[in-house]
Short mmCIF file of C-alpha atoms in Angstrom, two decimals:
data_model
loop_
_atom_site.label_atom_id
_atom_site.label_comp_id
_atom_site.label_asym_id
_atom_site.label_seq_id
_atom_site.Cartn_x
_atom_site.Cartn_y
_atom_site.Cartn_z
CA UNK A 169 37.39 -11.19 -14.52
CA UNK A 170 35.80 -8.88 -16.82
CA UNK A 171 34.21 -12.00 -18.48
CA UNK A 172 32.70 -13.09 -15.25
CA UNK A 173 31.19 -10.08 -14.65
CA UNK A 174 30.09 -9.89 -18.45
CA UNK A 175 28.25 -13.39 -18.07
CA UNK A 176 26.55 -12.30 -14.15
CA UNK A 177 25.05 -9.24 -15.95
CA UNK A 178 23.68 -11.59 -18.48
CA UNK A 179 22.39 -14.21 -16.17
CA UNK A 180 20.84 -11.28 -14.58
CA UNK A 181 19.06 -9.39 -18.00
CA UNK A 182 18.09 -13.14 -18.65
CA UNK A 183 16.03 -13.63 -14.92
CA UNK A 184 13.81 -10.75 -15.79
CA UNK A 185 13.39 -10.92 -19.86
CA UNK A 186 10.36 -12.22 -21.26
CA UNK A 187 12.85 -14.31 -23.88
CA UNK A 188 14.94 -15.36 -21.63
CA UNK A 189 18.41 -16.47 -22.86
CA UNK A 190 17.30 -16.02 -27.00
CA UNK A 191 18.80 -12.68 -27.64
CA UNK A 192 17.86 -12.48 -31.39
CA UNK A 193 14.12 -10.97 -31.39
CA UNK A 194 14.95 -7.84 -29.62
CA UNK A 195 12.22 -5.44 -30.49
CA UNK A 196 13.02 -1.63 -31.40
CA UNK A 197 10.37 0.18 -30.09
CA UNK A 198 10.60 2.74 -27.58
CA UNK A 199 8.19 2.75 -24.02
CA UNK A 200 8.23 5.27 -21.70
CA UNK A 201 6.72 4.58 -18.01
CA UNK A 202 5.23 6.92 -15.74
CA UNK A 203 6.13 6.37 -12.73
CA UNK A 204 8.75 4.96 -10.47
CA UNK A 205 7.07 3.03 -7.98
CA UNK A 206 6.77 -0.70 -7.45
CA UNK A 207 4.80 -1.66 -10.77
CA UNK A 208 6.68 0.96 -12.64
CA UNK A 209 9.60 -0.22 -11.85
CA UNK A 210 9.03 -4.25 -12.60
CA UNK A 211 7.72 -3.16 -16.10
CA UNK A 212 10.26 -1.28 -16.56
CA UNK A 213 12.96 -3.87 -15.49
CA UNK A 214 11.16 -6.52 -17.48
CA UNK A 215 10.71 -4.73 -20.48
CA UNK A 216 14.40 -3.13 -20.51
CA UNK A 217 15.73 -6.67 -20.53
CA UNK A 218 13.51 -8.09 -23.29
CA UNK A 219 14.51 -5.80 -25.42
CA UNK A 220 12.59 -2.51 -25.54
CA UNK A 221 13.72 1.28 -24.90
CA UNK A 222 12.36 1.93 -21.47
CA UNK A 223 12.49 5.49 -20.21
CA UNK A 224 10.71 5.71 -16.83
CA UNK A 225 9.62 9.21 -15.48
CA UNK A 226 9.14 10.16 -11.91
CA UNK A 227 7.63 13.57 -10.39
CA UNK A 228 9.73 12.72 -6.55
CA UNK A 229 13.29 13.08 -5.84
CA UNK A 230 13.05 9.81 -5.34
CA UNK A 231 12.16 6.21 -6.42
CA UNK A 232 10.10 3.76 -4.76
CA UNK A 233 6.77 5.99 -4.66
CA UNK A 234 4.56 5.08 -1.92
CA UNK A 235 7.30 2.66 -0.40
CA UNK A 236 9.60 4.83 0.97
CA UNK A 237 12.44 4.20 3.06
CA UNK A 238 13.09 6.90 5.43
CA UNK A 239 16.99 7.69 7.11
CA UNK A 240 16.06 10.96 8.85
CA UNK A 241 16.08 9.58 12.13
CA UNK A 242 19.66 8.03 11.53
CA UNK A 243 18.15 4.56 10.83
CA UNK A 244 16.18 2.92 8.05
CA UNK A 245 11.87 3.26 8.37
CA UNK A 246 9.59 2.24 6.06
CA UNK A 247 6.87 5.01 6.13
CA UNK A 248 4.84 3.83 2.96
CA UNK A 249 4.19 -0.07 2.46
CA UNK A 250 5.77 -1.64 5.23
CA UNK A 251 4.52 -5.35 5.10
CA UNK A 252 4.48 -8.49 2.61
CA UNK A 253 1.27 -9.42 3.77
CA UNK A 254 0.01 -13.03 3.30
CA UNK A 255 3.70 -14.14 3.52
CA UNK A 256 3.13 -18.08 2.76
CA UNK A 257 1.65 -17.39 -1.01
CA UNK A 258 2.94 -14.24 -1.15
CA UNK A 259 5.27 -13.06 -4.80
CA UNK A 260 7.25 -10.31 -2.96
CA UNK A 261 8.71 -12.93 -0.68
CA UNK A 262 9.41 -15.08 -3.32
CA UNK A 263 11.24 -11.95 -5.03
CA UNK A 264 13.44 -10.87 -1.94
CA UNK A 265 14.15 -14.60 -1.47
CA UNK A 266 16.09 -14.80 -4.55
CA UNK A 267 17.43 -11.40 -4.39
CA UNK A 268 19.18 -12.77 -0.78
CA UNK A 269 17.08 -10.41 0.82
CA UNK A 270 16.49 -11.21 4.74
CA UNK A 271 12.92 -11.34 5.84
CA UNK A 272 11.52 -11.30 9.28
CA UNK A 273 8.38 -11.83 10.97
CA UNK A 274 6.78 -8.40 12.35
CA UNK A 275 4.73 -8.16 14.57
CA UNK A 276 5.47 -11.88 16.41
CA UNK A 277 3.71 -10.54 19.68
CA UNK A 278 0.04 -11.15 20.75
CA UNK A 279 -1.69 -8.05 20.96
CA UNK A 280 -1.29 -5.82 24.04
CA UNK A 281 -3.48 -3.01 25.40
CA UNK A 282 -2.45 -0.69 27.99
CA UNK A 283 -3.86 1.93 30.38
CA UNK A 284 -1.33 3.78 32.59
CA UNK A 285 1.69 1.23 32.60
CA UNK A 286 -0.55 -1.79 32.46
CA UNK A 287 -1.01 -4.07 29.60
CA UNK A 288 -4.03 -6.60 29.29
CA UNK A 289 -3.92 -9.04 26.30
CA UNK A 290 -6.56 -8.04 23.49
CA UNK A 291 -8.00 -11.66 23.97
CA UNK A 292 -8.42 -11.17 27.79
CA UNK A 293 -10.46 -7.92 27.17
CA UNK A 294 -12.53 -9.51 23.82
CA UNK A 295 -13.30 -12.27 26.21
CA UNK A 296 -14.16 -9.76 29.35
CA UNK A 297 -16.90 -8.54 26.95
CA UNK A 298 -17.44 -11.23 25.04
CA UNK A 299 -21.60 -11.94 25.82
CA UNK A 300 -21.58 -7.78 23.98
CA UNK A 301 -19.45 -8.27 20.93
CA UNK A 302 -21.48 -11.47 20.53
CA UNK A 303 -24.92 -9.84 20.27
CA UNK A 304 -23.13 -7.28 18.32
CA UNK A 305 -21.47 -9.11 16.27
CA UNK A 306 -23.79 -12.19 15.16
CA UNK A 307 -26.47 -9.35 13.59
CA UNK A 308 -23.57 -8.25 11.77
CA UNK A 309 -22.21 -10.48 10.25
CA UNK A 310 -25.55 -11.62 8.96
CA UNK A 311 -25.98 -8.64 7.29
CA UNK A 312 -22.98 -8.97 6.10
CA UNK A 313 -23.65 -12.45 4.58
CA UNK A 314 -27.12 -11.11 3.11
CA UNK A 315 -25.51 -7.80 1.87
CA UNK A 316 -22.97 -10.42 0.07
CA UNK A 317 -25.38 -12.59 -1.41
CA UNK A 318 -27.26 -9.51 -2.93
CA UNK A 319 -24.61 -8.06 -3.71
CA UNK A 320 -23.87 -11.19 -6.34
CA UNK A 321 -27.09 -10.32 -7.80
CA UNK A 322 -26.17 -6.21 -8.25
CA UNK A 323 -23.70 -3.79 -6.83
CA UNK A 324 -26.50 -1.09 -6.17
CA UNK A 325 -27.44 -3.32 -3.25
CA UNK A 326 -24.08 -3.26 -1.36
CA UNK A 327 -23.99 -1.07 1.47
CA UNK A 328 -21.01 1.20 3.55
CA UNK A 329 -19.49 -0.80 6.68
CA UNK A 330 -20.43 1.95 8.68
CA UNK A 331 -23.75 2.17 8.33
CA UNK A 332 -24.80 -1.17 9.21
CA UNK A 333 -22.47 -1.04 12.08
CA UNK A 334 -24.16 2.49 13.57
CA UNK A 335 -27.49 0.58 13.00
CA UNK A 336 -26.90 -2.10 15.28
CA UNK A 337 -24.76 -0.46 17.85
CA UNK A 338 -26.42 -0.55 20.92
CA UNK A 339 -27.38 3.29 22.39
CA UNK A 340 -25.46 4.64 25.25
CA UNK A 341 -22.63 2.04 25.11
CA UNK A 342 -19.89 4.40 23.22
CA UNK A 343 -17.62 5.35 26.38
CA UNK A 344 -17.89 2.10 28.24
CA UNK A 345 -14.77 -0.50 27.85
CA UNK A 346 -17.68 -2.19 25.28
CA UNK A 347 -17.78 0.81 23.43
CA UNK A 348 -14.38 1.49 23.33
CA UNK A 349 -13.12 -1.80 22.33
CA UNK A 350 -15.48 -2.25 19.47
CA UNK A 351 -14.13 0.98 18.63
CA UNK A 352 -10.62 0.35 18.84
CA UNK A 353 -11.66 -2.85 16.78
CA UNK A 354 -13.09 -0.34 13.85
CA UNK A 355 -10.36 2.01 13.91
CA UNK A 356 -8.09 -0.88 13.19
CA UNK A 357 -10.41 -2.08 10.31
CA UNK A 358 -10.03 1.86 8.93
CA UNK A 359 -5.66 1.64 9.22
CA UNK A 360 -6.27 -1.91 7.17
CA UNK A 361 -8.63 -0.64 4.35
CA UNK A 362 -6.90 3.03 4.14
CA UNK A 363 -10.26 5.01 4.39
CA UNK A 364 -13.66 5.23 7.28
CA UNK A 365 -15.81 2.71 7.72
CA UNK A 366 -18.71 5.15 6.08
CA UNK A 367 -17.81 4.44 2.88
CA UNK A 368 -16.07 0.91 2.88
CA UNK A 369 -17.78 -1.23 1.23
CA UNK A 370 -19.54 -3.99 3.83
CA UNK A 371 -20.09 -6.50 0.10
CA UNK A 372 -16.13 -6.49 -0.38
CA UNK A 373 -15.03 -6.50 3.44
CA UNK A 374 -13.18 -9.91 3.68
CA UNK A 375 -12.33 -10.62 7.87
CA UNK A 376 -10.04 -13.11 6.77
CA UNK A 377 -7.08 -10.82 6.02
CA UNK A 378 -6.57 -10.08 9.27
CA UNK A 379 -5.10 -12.99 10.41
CA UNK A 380 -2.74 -13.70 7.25
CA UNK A 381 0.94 -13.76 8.45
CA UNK A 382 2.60 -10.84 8.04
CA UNK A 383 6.86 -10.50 7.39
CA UNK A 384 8.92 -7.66 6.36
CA UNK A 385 12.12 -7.31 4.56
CA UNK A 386 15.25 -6.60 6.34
CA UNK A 387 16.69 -3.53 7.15
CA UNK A 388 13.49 -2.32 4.94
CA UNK A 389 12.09 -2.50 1.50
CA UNK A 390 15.01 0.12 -0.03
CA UNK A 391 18.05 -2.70 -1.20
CA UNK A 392 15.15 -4.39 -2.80
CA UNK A 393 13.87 -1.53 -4.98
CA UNK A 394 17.92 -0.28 -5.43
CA UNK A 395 18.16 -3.61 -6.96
CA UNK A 396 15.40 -3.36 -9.15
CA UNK A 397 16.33 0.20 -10.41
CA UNK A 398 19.84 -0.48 -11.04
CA UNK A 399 20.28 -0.21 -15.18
CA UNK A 400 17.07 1.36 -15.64
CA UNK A 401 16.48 4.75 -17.35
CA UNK A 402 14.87 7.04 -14.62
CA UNK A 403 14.53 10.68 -14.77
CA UNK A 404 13.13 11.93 -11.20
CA UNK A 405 11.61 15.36 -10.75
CA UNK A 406 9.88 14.97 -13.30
CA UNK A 407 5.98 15.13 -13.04
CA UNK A 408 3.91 14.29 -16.21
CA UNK A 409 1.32 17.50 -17.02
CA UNK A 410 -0.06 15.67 -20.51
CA UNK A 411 -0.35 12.55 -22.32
CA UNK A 412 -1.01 12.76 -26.38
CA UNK A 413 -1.74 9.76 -28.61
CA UNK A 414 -2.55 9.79 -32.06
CA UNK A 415 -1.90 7.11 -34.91
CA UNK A 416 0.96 4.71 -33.47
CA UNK A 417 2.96 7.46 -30.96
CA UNK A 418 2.35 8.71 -27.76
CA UNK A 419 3.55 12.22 -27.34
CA UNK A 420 4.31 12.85 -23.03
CA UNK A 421 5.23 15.95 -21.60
CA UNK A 422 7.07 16.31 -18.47
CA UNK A 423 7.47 19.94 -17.46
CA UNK A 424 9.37 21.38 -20.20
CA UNK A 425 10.60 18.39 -22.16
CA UNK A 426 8.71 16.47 -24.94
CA UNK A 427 9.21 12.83 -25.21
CA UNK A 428 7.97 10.04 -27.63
CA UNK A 429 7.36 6.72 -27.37
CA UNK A 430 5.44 3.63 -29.19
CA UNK A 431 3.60 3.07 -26.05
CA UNK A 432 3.18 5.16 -22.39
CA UNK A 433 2.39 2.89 -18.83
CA UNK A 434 0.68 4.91 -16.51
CA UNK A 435 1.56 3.74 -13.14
CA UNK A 436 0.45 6.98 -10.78
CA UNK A 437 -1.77 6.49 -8.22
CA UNK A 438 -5.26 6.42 -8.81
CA UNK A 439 -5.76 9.58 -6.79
CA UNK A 440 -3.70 11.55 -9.30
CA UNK A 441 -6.19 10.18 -12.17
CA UNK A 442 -9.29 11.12 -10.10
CA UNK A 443 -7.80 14.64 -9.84
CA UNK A 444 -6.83 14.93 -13.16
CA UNK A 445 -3.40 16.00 -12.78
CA UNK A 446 -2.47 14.01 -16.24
CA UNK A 447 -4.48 15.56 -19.19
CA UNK A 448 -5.01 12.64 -21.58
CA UNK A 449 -5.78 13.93 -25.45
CA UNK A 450 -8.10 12.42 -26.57
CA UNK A 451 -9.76 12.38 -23.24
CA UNK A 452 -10.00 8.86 -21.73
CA UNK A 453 -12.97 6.84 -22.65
CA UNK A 454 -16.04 7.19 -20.86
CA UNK A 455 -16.22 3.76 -19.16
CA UNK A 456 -12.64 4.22 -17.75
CA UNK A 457 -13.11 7.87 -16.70
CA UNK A 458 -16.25 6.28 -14.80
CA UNK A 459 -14.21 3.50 -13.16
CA UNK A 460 -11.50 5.94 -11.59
CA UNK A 461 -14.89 7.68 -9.79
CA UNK A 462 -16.22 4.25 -8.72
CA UNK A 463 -12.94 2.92 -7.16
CA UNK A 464 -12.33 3.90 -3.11
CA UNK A 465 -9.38 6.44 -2.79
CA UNK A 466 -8.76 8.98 -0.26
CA UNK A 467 -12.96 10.13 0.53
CA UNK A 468 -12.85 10.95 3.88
CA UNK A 469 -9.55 8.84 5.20
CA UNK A 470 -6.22 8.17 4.77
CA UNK A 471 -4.03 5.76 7.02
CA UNK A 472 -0.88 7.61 7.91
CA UNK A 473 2.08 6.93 10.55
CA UNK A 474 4.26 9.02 12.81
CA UNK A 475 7.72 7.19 13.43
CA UNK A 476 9.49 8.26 17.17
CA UNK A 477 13.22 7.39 17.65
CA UNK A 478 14.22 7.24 21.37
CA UNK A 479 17.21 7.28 23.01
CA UNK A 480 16.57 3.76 24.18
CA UNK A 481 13.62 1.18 24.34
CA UNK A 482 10.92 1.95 27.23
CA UNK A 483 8.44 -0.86 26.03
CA UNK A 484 8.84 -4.41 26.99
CA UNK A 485 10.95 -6.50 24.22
CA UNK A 486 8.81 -9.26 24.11
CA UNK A 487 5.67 -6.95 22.82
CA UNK A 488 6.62 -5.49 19.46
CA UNK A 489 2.73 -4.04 19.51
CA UNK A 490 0.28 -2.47 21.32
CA UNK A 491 -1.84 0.15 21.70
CA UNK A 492 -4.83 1.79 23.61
CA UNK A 493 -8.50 1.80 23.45
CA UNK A 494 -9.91 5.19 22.28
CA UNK A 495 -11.18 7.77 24.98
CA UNK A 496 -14.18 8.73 22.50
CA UNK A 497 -15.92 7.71 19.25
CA UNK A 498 -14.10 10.75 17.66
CA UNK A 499 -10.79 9.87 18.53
CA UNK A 500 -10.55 6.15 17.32
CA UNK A 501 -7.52 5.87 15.30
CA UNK A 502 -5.71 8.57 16.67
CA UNK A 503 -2.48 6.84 17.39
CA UNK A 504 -4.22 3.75 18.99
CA UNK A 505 -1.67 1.34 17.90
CA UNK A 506 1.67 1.11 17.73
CA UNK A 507 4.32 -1.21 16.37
CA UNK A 508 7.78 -0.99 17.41
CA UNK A 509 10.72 -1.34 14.40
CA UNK A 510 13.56 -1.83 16.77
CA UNK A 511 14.74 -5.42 14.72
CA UNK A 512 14.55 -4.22 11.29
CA UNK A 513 16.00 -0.72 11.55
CA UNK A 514 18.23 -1.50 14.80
CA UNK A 515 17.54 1.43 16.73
CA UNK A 516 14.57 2.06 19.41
CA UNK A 517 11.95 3.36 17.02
CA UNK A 518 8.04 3.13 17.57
CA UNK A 519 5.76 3.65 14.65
CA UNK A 520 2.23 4.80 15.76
CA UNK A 521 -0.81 4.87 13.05
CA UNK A 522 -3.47 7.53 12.56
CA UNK A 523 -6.52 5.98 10.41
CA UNK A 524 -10.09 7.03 9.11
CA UNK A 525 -11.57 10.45 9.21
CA UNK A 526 -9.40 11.49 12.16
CA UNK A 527 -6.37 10.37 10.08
CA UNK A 528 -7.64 12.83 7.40
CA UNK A 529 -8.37 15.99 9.62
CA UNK A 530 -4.86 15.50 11.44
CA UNK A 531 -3.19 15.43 7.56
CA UNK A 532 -4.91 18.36 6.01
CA UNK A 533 -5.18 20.41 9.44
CA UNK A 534 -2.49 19.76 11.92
CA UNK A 535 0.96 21.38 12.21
CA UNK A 536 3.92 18.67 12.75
CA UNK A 537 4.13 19.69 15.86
CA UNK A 538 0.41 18.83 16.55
CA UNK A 539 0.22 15.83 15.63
CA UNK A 540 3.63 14.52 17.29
CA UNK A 541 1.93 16.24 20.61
CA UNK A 542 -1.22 13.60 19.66
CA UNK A 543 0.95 10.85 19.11
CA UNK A 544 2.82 11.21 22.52
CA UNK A 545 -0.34 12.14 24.48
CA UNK A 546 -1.29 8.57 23.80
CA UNK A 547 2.00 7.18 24.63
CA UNK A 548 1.46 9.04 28.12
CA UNK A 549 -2.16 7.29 28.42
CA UNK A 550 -0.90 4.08 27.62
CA UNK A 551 2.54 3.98 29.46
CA UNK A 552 2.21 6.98 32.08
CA UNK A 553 5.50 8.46 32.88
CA UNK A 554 7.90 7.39 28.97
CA UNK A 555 10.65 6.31 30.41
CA UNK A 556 13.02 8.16 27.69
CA UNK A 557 14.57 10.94 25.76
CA UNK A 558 12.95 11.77 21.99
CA UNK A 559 15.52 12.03 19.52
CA UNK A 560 13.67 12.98 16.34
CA UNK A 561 10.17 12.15 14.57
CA UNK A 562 9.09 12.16 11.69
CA UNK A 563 5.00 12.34 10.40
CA UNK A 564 3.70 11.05 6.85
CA UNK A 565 0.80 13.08 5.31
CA UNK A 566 -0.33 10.85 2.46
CA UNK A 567 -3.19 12.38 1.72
CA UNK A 568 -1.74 16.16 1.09
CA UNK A 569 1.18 14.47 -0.86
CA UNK A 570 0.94 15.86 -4.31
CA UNK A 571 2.44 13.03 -6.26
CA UNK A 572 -0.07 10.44 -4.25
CA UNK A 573 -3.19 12.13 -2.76
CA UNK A 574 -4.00 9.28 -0.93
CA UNK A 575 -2.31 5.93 0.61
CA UNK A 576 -3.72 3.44 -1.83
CA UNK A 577 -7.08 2.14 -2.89
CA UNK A 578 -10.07 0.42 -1.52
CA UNK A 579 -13.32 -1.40 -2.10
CA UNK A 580 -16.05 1.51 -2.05
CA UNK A 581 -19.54 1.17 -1.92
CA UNK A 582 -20.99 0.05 -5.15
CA UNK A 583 -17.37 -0.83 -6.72
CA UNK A 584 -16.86 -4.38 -8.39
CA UNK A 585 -13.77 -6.08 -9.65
CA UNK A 586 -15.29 -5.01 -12.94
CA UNK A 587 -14.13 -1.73 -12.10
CA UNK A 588 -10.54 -2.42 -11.86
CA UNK A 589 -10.33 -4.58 -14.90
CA UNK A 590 -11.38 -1.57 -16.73
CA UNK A 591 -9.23 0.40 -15.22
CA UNK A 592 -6.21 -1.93 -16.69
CA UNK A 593 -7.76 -2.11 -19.96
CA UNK A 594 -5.38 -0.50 -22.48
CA UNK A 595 -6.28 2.82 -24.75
CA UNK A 596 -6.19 2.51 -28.36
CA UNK A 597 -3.62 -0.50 -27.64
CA UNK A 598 -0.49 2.23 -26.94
CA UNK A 599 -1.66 3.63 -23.61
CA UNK A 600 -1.67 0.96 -20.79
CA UNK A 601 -2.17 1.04 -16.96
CA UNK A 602 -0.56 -0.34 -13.59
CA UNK A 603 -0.75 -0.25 -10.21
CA UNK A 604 -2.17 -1.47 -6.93
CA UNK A 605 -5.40 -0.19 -7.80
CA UNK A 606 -5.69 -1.98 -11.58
CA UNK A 607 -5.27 -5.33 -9.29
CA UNK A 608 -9.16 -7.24 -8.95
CA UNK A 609 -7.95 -8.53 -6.15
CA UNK A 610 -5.23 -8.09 -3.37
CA UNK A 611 -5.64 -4.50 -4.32
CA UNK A 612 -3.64 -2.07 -1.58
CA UNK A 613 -1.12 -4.25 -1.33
CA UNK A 614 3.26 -4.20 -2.31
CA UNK A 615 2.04 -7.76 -3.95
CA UNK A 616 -0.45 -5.87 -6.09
CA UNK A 617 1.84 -3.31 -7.54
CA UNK A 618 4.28 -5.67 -8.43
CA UNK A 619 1.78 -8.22 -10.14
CA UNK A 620 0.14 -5.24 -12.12
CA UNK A 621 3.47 -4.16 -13.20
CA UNK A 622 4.22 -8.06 -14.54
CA UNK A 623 1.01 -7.99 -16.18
CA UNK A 624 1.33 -4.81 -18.26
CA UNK A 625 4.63 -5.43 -19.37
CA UNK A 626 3.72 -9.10 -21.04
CA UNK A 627 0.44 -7.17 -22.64
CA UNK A 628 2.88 -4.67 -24.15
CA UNK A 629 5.64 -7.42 -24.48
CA UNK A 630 2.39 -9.07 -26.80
CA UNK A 631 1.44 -5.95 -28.57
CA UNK A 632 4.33 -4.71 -29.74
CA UNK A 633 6.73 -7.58 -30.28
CA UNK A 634 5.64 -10.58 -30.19
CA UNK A 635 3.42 -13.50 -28.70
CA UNK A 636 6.06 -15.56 -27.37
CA UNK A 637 7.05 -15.08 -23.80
CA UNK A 638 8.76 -16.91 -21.21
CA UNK A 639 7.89 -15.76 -17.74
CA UNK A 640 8.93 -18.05 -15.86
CA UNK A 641 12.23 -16.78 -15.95
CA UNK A 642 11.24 -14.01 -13.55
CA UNK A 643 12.17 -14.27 -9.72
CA UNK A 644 8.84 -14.68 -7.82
CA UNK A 645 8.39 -17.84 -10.77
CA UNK A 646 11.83 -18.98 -11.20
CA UNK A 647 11.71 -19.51 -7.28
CA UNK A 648 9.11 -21.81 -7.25
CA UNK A 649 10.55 -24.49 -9.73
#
């Protein structure tokens, strides 16, 4: 028995090292990872099984960073990243396939919209006004075309989302159903991107995404990162105040312990680099410390949720989302759609999402209590009378979080992929960098984090040991042979 078990811990260290089942050229060198989130916690696993000492440290209680699995409400919620997005070409799915994870398709419903207890189809209402979006939308996307093709030529010609879209929006029009919808339609855009519309990017905006199928693990992402974590070095609570390198170590300090290492991955989010919560000596070079200020994260939006558990379900089953149109130009994304979680956590739980600028204000300024009153006045609107009992709620405030000052990064105005790749680039070839933000493209995303993390463990795999890798060997590759 004992030799079974033996051999499945092997055929597991083998799945995730870069030489797979050659266990003679084990490097000795020592690599400590900040961070415990999704990228930290692949190069960690990847690195720990080829070989190397892999301490990883983590300022939360917690792992998972911005996935986190909430049980407050007596059932499992995913209040970070929620969603494999892009499902058919997607690595996470590929990685929760072979981990025997179950996977489900959320949301499977056409989109509803309803006003006092009546629901109307999104397509019904888009084609109720569709002569308006038309002449709305046809100048638009022309400019976004022509800010595309000058954008090829020079970043300084991109311009916000926003802006063009306040250009062209015909006078007068903001609190007719018009108004509202194309509203409703931007708010949506702002809980996709993570920020407002005045400073997305209109260059980088890619339509497209928005109708990529969309799954989610089952009962949430937490067995998959438990999985992950399990062997692994971690130390939680604690949060990383300085990062030395000089000569061929790297000296970290975490509170009131010193630790070295050969090499240091910064995985934080970029946030916490734009604030400067990590002191870096010598400071970080000068093209890198302009790259954090280029790349979108957390100006003037955030895209936060509030989940509700009921005593039982009030919605129809066979719509798992919905939402209303805004009742002013100031309160799109204010709990405008909702998705309800009843399959994957098993209990009657609706998640609402608060996006852009309003998303911000009800984060930095609203009690708990506040904003749960906001998310049930629009409940009220949409529903009329709900038809049951609140158990519990519980609200995410991203963008006051210490440990992520934002939800995750976007494509600001003026930013190129250029940006990111020299965010990844390594310091003095013993400092390195992951995360969703590092990513060129399919930035904000679970698939991101986890492709970053891949990526930065083979570069220090490649520095420090050796040349020689065999990657394949790892789940979301192994899966597809």
């Amino acid at each position: 028995m004992e030799r079974k078990e033996t051999g499945r811990r092997e055929m597991e260290s083998d799945r995730w090292s870069l030489h797979g089942t050659d266990r003679r050229n084990h490097p000795e060198k020592k690599v400590l990872i900040i961070g415990a989130g999704l990228s930290g916690l692949v190069a960690a696993k990847i690195l720990a099984n080829t070989g190397f000492g892999v301490t990883v440290l983590e300022a939360r209680e917690r792992i998972g960073g911005r996935i986190w699995t909430d049980h407050s409400l007596g059932a499992p919620v995913d209040l970070g990243a929620s969603w494999i997005h892009d499902a058919s070409a997607n690595p996470v799915r590929l990685w929760a396939h072979c981990e025997g994870a179950p996977l489900a398709e959320l949301p499977r419903s056409h989109f509803w919209l309803y006003r006092r207890g009546k629901a109307t189809p999104l397509a019904l209402l888009g084609a109720r006004n569709a002569a308006r979006l038309l002449r709305l939308g046809v100048p638009f996307l022309a400019a976004w075309l022509l800010t595309k093709l000058r954008y090829a030529i020079s970043p300084q010609y991109d311009r916000s989302f926003g802006s063009v879209l306040q250009h062209l929006f015909p006078k007068g029009q903001e609190r007719t159903e018009f108004g509202r919808l194309v509203h409703w339609l931007v708010g949506m855009n702002e809980a996709v991107e993570g920020t407002s519309v005045d400073v997305l990017s209109l260059a980088a905006w890619n339509p497209l995404e928005y109708f990529s199928r969309n799954i989610v693990p089952l009962p949430s992402f937490e067995p998959l990162l438990k999985r992950l974590a399990q062997g692994l070095d971690i130390r939680l609570n604690m949060p990383v105040c300085s990062v030395r390198f000089r000569g061929d170590k790297v000296e970290v300090i975490a509170g009131n312990t010193v630790h070295f290492a050969d090499a240091v991955l910064v995985t934080v989010p970029l946030g916490i680099l734009k604030e400067k919560k990590i002191r870096f000596e010598p400071e970080l070079p000068a093209n890198k410390r302009a790259a954090i200020e280029r790349i979108g994260y957390n100006e003037r939006g955030v895209l936060n949720k509030i989940a509700l558990r009921f005593t039982k379900r009030f919605w129809d089953p066979r719509k798992d989302r919905f939402g209303c149109l805004p009742e002013s130009p100031q309160e799109r994304g204010k709990f405008t759609y909702w998705v309800s979680v009843e399959e994957p956590s098993g209990a009657p739980i609706l998640i609402g999402f608060s996006s852009g600028a309003v998303a911000a204000q009800m984060d930095t300024q609203y009690s708990d209590e506040e904003i749960l009153q906001a998310a049930l006045h629009s409940l009220r609107r949409m529903f009329g009378k709900i038809g049951a009992q609140l158990v519990g709620y519980r609200v995410t405030r991203w963008l006051s979080d210490p440990y992520s000052r934002g939800s995750y990064s976007y494509a600001a105005v003026g930013n190129s992929c250029a940006d990111r790749k020299i965010l990844a680039q390594p310091v003095a070839g013993r400092i390195f960098f992951a995360g969703e933000a590092t990513q060129p493209h399919q930035f904000a995303t679970v698939q991101a984090a986890l492709l970053s993390g891949e990526r930065e463990a083979c570069r220090i795999h490649k520095e420090l040991c050796c040349h020689r890798k065999i990657a394949g060997n790892l789940p979301w590759h192994r899966f597809c042979r």
